[in-house]
Short mmCIF file of C-alpha atoms in Angstrom, two decimals:
data_model
loop_
_atom_site.label_atom_id
_atom_site.label_comp_id
_atom_site.label_asym_id
_atom_site.label_seq_id
_atom_site.Cartn_x
_atom_site.Cartn_y
_atom_site.Cartn_z
CA UNK A 1 -12.43 -1.81 -31.15
CA UNK A 2 -9.82 -0.39 -28.93
CA UNK A 3 -9.07 -3.30 -26.65
CA UNK A 4 -5.98 -5.33 -26.49
CA UNK A 5 -5.77 -8.94 -27.51
CA UNK A 6 -8.36 -8.04 -30.07
CA UNK A 7 -7.71 -10.53 -32.80
CA UNK A 8 -8.83 -13.51 -30.82
CA UNK A 9 -11.81 -11.72 -29.49
CA UNK A 10 -13.24 -10.35 -32.71
CA UNK A 11 -15.68 -13.11 -33.63
CA UNK A 12 -16.84 -13.40 -30.03
CA UNK A 13 -17.16 -9.67 -29.78
CA UNK A 14 -19.66 -9.51 -32.61
CA UNK A 15 -21.52 -12.49 -31.13
CA UNK A 16 -21.61 -10.80 -27.78
CA UNK A 17 -22.82 -7.55 -29.28
CA UNK A 18 -25.56 -9.46 -31.04
CA UNK A 19 -26.59 -11.17 -27.81
CA UNK A 20 -26.40 -7.92 -25.89
CA UNK A 21 -28.64 -6.31 -28.42
CA UNK A 22 -31.16 -9.14 -28.30
CA UNK A 23 -31.21 -9.29 -24.53
CA UNK A 24 -31.27 -5.55 -24.10
CA UNK A 25 -34.29 -5.38 -26.34
CA UNK A 26 -36.25 -7.61 -23.98
CA UNK A 27 -34.72 -7.01 -20.58
CA UNK A 28 -32.12 -4.27 -20.35
CA UNK A 29 -30.77 -4.89 -16.86
CA UNK A 30 -30.50 -8.60 -17.44
CA UNK A 31 -28.09 -8.07 -20.28
CA UNK A 32 -25.77 -6.07 -18.07
CA UNK A 33 -25.83 -8.65 -15.32
CA UNK A 34 -25.30 -11.60 -17.58
CA UNK A 35 -22.44 -10.09 -19.50
CA UNK A 36 -20.04 -8.51 -17.11
CA UNK A 37 -16.71 -7.34 -18.35
CA UNK A 38 -15.21 -10.76 -18.56
CA UNK A 39 -11.82 -11.90 -19.58
CA UNK A 40 -10.90 -10.11 -22.74
CA UNK A 41 -7.82 -12.08 -23.38
CA UNK A 42 -5.04 -13.82 -21.69
CA UNK A 43 -1.48 -12.68 -21.48
CA UNK A 44 1.04 -15.35 -22.35
CA UNK A 45 2.79 -17.45 -19.78
CA UNK A 46 5.79 -19.72 -19.55
CA UNK A 47 5.97 -22.24 -16.74
CA UNK A 48 8.82 -24.50 -15.75
CA UNK A 49 9.83 -26.50 -12.76
CA UNK A 50 12.92 -26.43 -10.62
CA UNK A 51 13.80 -28.93 -7.91
CA UNK A 52 12.39 -26.77 -5.18
CA UNK A 53 10.07 -24.37 -6.98
CA UNK A 54 7.67 -23.84 -9.82
CA UNK A 55 8.57 -20.82 -11.94
CA UNK A 56 6.08 -18.71 -13.87
CA UNK A 57 7.08 -15.95 -16.25
CA UNK A 58 4.95 -13.45 -18.14
CA UNK A 59 5.80 -10.57 -20.40
CA UNK A 60 3.82 -7.57 -19.23
CA UNK A 61 5.38 -4.48 -20.76
CA UNK A 62 4.18 -1.19 -19.33
CA UNK A 63 2.45 -2.82 -16.37
CA UNK A 64 3.30 -1.33 -12.99
CA UNK A 65 3.47 -3.45 -9.86
CA UNK A 66 0.40 -1.74 -8.40
CA UNK A 67 -1.60 -2.80 -11.45
CA UNK A 68 -0.90 -6.45 -10.67
CA UNK A 69 -2.83 -8.72 -8.38
CA UNK A 70 -1.23 -12.09 -7.83
CA UNK A 71 -2.78 -14.70 -5.59
CA UNK A 72 -2.35 -18.37 -4.84
CA UNK A 73 -5.27 -20.44 -3.63
CA UNK A 74 -4.55 -24.12 -3.16
CA UNK A 75 -2.59 -25.05 -6.24
CA UNK A 76 -4.09 -22.38 -8.43
CA UNK A 77 -2.20 -19.25 -9.30
CA UNK A 78 -4.11 -16.28 -10.54
CA UNK A 79 -2.60 -13.18 -12.07
CA UNK A 80 -4.81 -10.18 -12.62
CA UNK A 81 -3.67 -7.19 -14.59
CA UNK A 82 -5.48 -3.90 -14.71
CA UNK A 83 -3.77 -1.60 -17.14
CA UNK A 84 -5.93 1.43 -17.75
CA UNK A 85 -6.21 2.77 -21.24
CA UNK A 86 -4.07 5.88 -21.46
CA UNK A 87 -5.43 6.94 -24.82
CA UNK A 88 -5.52 10.67 -25.11
CA UNK A 89 -8.37 12.62 -26.53
CA UNK A 90 -7.82 14.26 -29.85
CA UNK A 91 -4.78 12.20 -30.74
CA UNK A 92 -4.64 10.41 -34.05
CA UNK A 93 -3.52 6.81 -33.73
CA UNK A 94 -1.74 5.41 -36.75
CA UNK A 95 -1.19 2.08 -35.04
CA UNK A 96 -2.68 0.60 -31.93
CA UNK A 97 -1.38 -2.82 -31.15
CA UNK A 98 -0.35 -2.67 -27.51
CA UNK A 99 -2.81 -4.39 -25.21
CA UNK A 100 -4.60 -2.44 -22.52
CA UNK A 101 -7.42 -3.23 -20.17
CA UNK A 102 -8.13 -5.88 -17.60
CA UNK A 103 -7.21 -9.46 -17.94
CA UNK A 104 -6.90 -12.45 -15.70
CA UNK A 105 -4.92 -15.60 -16.07
CA UNK A 106 -5.49 -18.58 -13.84
CA UNK A 107 -3.22 -21.56 -14.02
CA UNK A 108 -3.21 -24.83 -12.13
CA UNK A 109 0.18 -25.66 -10.74
CA UNK A 110 1.62 -29.15 -11.08
CA UNK A 111 2.48 -29.48 -7.40
CA UNK A 112 1.46 -28.06 -4.07
CA UNK A 113 3.24 -24.84 -3.29
CA UNK A 114 4.01 -22.94 -0.13
CA UNK A 115 1.71 -19.96 -0.66
CA UNK A 116 3.36 -18.00 2.13
CA UNK A 117 6.74 -17.91 0.43
CA UNK A 118 5.69 -17.02 -3.10
CA UNK A 119 7.77 -14.23 -4.57
CA UNK A 120 7.15 -12.09 -7.61
CA UNK A 121 9.52 -9.76 -9.40
CA UNK A 122 8.72 -7.31 -12.15
CA UNK A 123 11.71 -6.23 -14.16
CA UNK A 124 11.86 -4.54 -17.55
CA UNK A 125 8.31 -5.62 -18.22
CA UNK A 126 8.92 -9.26 -17.35
CA UNK A 127 7.11 -10.75 -14.38
CA UNK A 128 8.76 -13.73 -12.72
CA UNK A 129 6.93 -15.60 -10.00
CA UNK A 130 8.77 -18.09 -7.82
CA UNK A 131 6.46 -20.57 -6.13
CA UNK A 132 8.41 -22.72 -3.66
CA UNK A 133 7.14 -26.28 -3.53
CA UNK A 134 5.65 -27.39 -0.28
CA UNK A 135 7.82 -29.80 1.72
CA UNK A 136 5.95 -32.93 0.73
CA UNK A 137 6.07 -32.07 -2.96
CA UNK A 138 9.84 -31.75 -3.06
CA UNK A 139 11.77 -34.56 -4.61
CA UNK A 140 13.49 -36.68 -2.03
CA UNK A 141 16.47 -38.79 -2.63
CA UNK A 142 16.11 -42.23 -1.19
CA UNK A 143 19.32 -43.89 -0.32
CA UNK A 144 19.30 -47.56 -0.91
CA UNK A 145 20.93 -49.43 1.89
CA UNK A 146 23.00 -52.20 0.51
CA UNK A 147 22.08 -55.44 2.16
CA UNK A 148 25.18 -57.12 3.36
CA UNK B 1 -13.79 -23.39 -24.79
CA UNK B 2 -10.32 -24.75 -25.26
CA UNK B 3 -7.40 -22.76 -24.04
CA UNK B 4 -6.44 -20.00 -26.39
CA UNK B 5 -3.17 -18.27 -26.52
CA UNK B 6 -4.35 -15.26 -28.27
CA UNK B 7 -1.52 -12.86 -28.37
CA UNK B 8 1.12 -14.94 -30.03
CA UNK B 9 4.33 -13.09 -30.56
CA UNK B 10 4.88 -12.37 -34.20
CA UNK B 11 8.18 -13.17 -35.76
CA UNK B 12 9.76 -10.17 -37.43
CA UNK B 13 9.11 -10.30 -41.14
CA UNK B 14 11.96 -8.03 -42.06
CA UNK B 15 15.20 -9.07 -40.54
CA UNK B 16 18.24 -6.92 -40.21
CA UNK B 17 20.51 -7.44 -43.18
CA UNK B 18 22.98 -9.58 -41.34
CA UNK B 19 22.61 -11.18 -38.04
CA UNK B 20 25.62 -12.49 -36.27
CA UNK B 21 23.62 -14.01 -33.46
CA UNK B 22 21.31 -16.91 -33.84
CA UNK B 23 17.87 -17.09 -32.34
CA UNK B 24 14.46 -15.77 -33.09
CA UNK B 25 13.58 -12.21 -33.80
CA UNK B 26 10.18 -10.86 -32.85
CA UNK B 27 8.12 -7.94 -34.01
CA UNK B 28 7.23 -5.62 -31.14
CA UNK B 29 3.70 -4.34 -30.74
CA UNK B 30 3.58 -0.61 -31.24
CA UNK B 31 1.30 2.34 -30.82
CA UNK B 32 1.97 5.26 -33.12
CA UNK B 33 0.36 8.54 -32.25
CA UNK B 34 0.41 11.75 -34.14
CA UNK B 35 0.48 14.85 -31.99
CA UNK B 36 0.52 18.44 -33.15
CA UNK B 37 4.29 18.79 -33.01
CA UNK B 38 5.59 15.25 -32.84
CA UNK B 39 5.12 11.64 -33.75
CA UNK B 40 5.06 9.33 -30.75
CA UNK B 41 6.13 5.72 -31.20
CA UNK B 42 5.56 3.40 -28.25
CA UNK B 43 6.93 -0.13 -28.56
CA UNK B 44 6.66 -3.13 -26.23
CA UNK B 45 10.10 -4.65 -25.85
CA UNK B 46 9.94 -6.58 -22.57
CA UNK B 47 13.12 -8.14 -21.30
CA UNK B 48 15.48 -5.69 -22.95
CA UNK B 49 17.50 -3.25 -20.95
CA UNK B 50 17.91 0.35 -22.03
CA UNK B 51 21.49 0.06 -23.27
CA UNK B 52 20.59 -2.94 -25.46
CA UNK B 53 18.19 -1.02 -27.66
CA UNK B 54 19.32 0.45 -30.96
CA UNK B 55 17.16 3.09 -32.52
CA UNK B 56 18.13 4.41 -35.92
CA UNK B 57 16.58 7.02 -38.12
CA UNK B 58 17.95 7.15 -41.62
CA UNK B 59 16.45 8.29 -44.92
CA UNK B 60 12.98 8.42 -43.44
CA UNK B 61 13.32 4.91 -42.02
CA UNK B 62 12.96 4.32 -38.34
CA UNK B 63 14.49 1.09 -37.07
CA UNK B 64 14.08 -0.38 -33.63
CA UNK B 65 16.32 -3.26 -32.66
CA UNK B 66 16.33 -4.48 -29.09
CA UNK B 67 18.67 -7.23 -27.97
CA UNK B 68 16.97 -9.50 -25.50
CA UNK B 69 19.19 -11.97 -23.68
CA UNK B 70 17.86 -15.45 -22.94
CA UNK B 71 16.63 -15.59 -19.39
CA UNK B 72 16.56 -19.33 -18.93
CA UNK B 73 19.06 -22.01 -19.83
CA UNK B 74 18.43 -23.55 -23.21
CA UNK B 75 17.66 -27.00 -21.83
CA UNK B 76 14.84 -25.79 -19.59
CA UNK B 77 11.94 -28.22 -19.66
CA UNK B 78 8.85 -26.07 -19.92
CA UNK B 79 5.52 -27.24 -18.55
CA UNK B 80 3.88 -24.45 -20.48
CA UNK B 81 5.65 -22.62 -23.27
CA UNK B 82 3.55 -19.95 -24.87
CA UNK B 83 6.13 -17.48 -26.02
CA UNK B 84 9.73 -17.46 -27.03
CA UNK B 85 12.37 -15.02 -25.97
CA UNK B 86 14.44 -13.22 -28.56
CA UNK B 87 15.37 -9.91 -30.08
CA UNK B 88 12.84 -7.39 -31.25
CA UNK B 89 13.14 -5.80 -34.65
CA UNK B 90 10.89 -3.52 -36.61
CA UNK B 91 11.25 -0.85 -39.28
CA UNK B 92 8.93 1.96 -40.17
CA UNK B 93 8.73 4.19 -43.14
CA UNK B 94 8.14 7.70 -41.82
CA UNK B 95 6.58 9.93 -44.40
CA UNK B 96 6.45 12.98 -42.18
CA UNK B 97 9.39 15.40 -42.17
CA UNK B 98 11.17 14.72 -38.90
CA UNK B 99 13.77 16.79 -37.14
CA UNK B 100 16.13 13.86 -36.74
CA UNK B 101 18.53 15.69 -34.43
CA UNK B 102 15.87 16.10 -31.83
CA UNK B 103 14.61 12.52 -31.65
CA UNK B 104 14.56 11.31 -28.06
CA UNK B 105 13.95 7.88 -26.56
CA UNK B 106 12.98 6.65 -23.12
CA UNK B 107 12.79 3.13 -21.79
CA UNK B 108 10.85 2.04 -18.74
CA UNK B 109 9.06 -1.15 -17.65
CA UNK B 110 9.76 -2.87 -20.94
CA UNK B 111 8.29 -0.06 -22.99
CA UNK B 112 10.29 2.06 -25.40
CA UNK B 113 8.93 5.53 -26.13
CA UNK B 114 10.27 7.51 -29.05
CA UNK B 115 9.56 11.17 -29.63
CA UNK B 116 10.00 12.23 -33.23
CA UNK B 117 9.57 15.99 -33.40
CA UNK B 118 8.18 17.24 -36.66
CA UNK B 119 10.38 19.48 -38.72
CA UNK B 120 9.36 23.13 -38.70
CA UNK B 121 8.07 23.01 -42.26
CA UNK B 122 5.57 20.23 -41.58
CA UNK B 123 4.11 21.62 -38.39
CA UNK B 124 0.54 22.75 -38.73
CA UNK B 125 0.39 26.47 -38.93
CA UNK B 126 -2.60 28.54 -38.21
CA UNK B 127 -3.12 31.23 -40.76
CA UNK B 128 -4.94 34.24 -39.48
CA UNK B 129 -7.60 35.47 -41.80
CA UNK B 130 -7.66 39.23 -42.02
CA UNK B 131 -11.04 40.83 -42.02
#
């Protein structure tokens, strides 16, 4: 067990291994196709709203910008992280808690956003994504004309 | 499957003796590797900047304390709030003999890397067997 986000996965891991074993016994290739490397865990996310944008923040220490794949489709934001395991051969690990591997997080945004103007910044291991709201989703102040 | 937030930040169980600032304190995730001539401690402290990290080595105790400023105003209304932002604090008992003068630290991309070189006496030594 060398993956990140292990704790949550543990019971499912043993279940999966059991299923893999059962399937592999009957139909080896089927097992591989049915059980691709799927989401091993989800990095945490904070989301809040500003007047003109939806803000998403994630703590991704050690992740480089080229290991990130951020995309917006409709009102769904997906963040993919591929952080290869840098474990060295022949090194004794006394602790291994830092997550590595691939993970994907998909979140549905509360409003429509302007996908063309989405900005992402990675600083000191913190990813901040600014998703400007599309024109029709912005709050509009309605002035009430006083009837004379 | 309901939504799982599976890597909850752990609150530090041992707090520094006295804290003058309020707010939460979290326990950073670490990797500790033992190499032939040094102990490598890698800690995730996202949000801190290099000058805000205190690393102390005293009486065989290694202490990491990273100050992390709040990034959002306190009254922010979160739509999704899965982690809190606060300082990182963790202490380790190092049993190995360490050459404390030569400890070095680097910080990049939210990751703190500490090199703790082993003291001469505790380095593995190959003894040639005469034939």
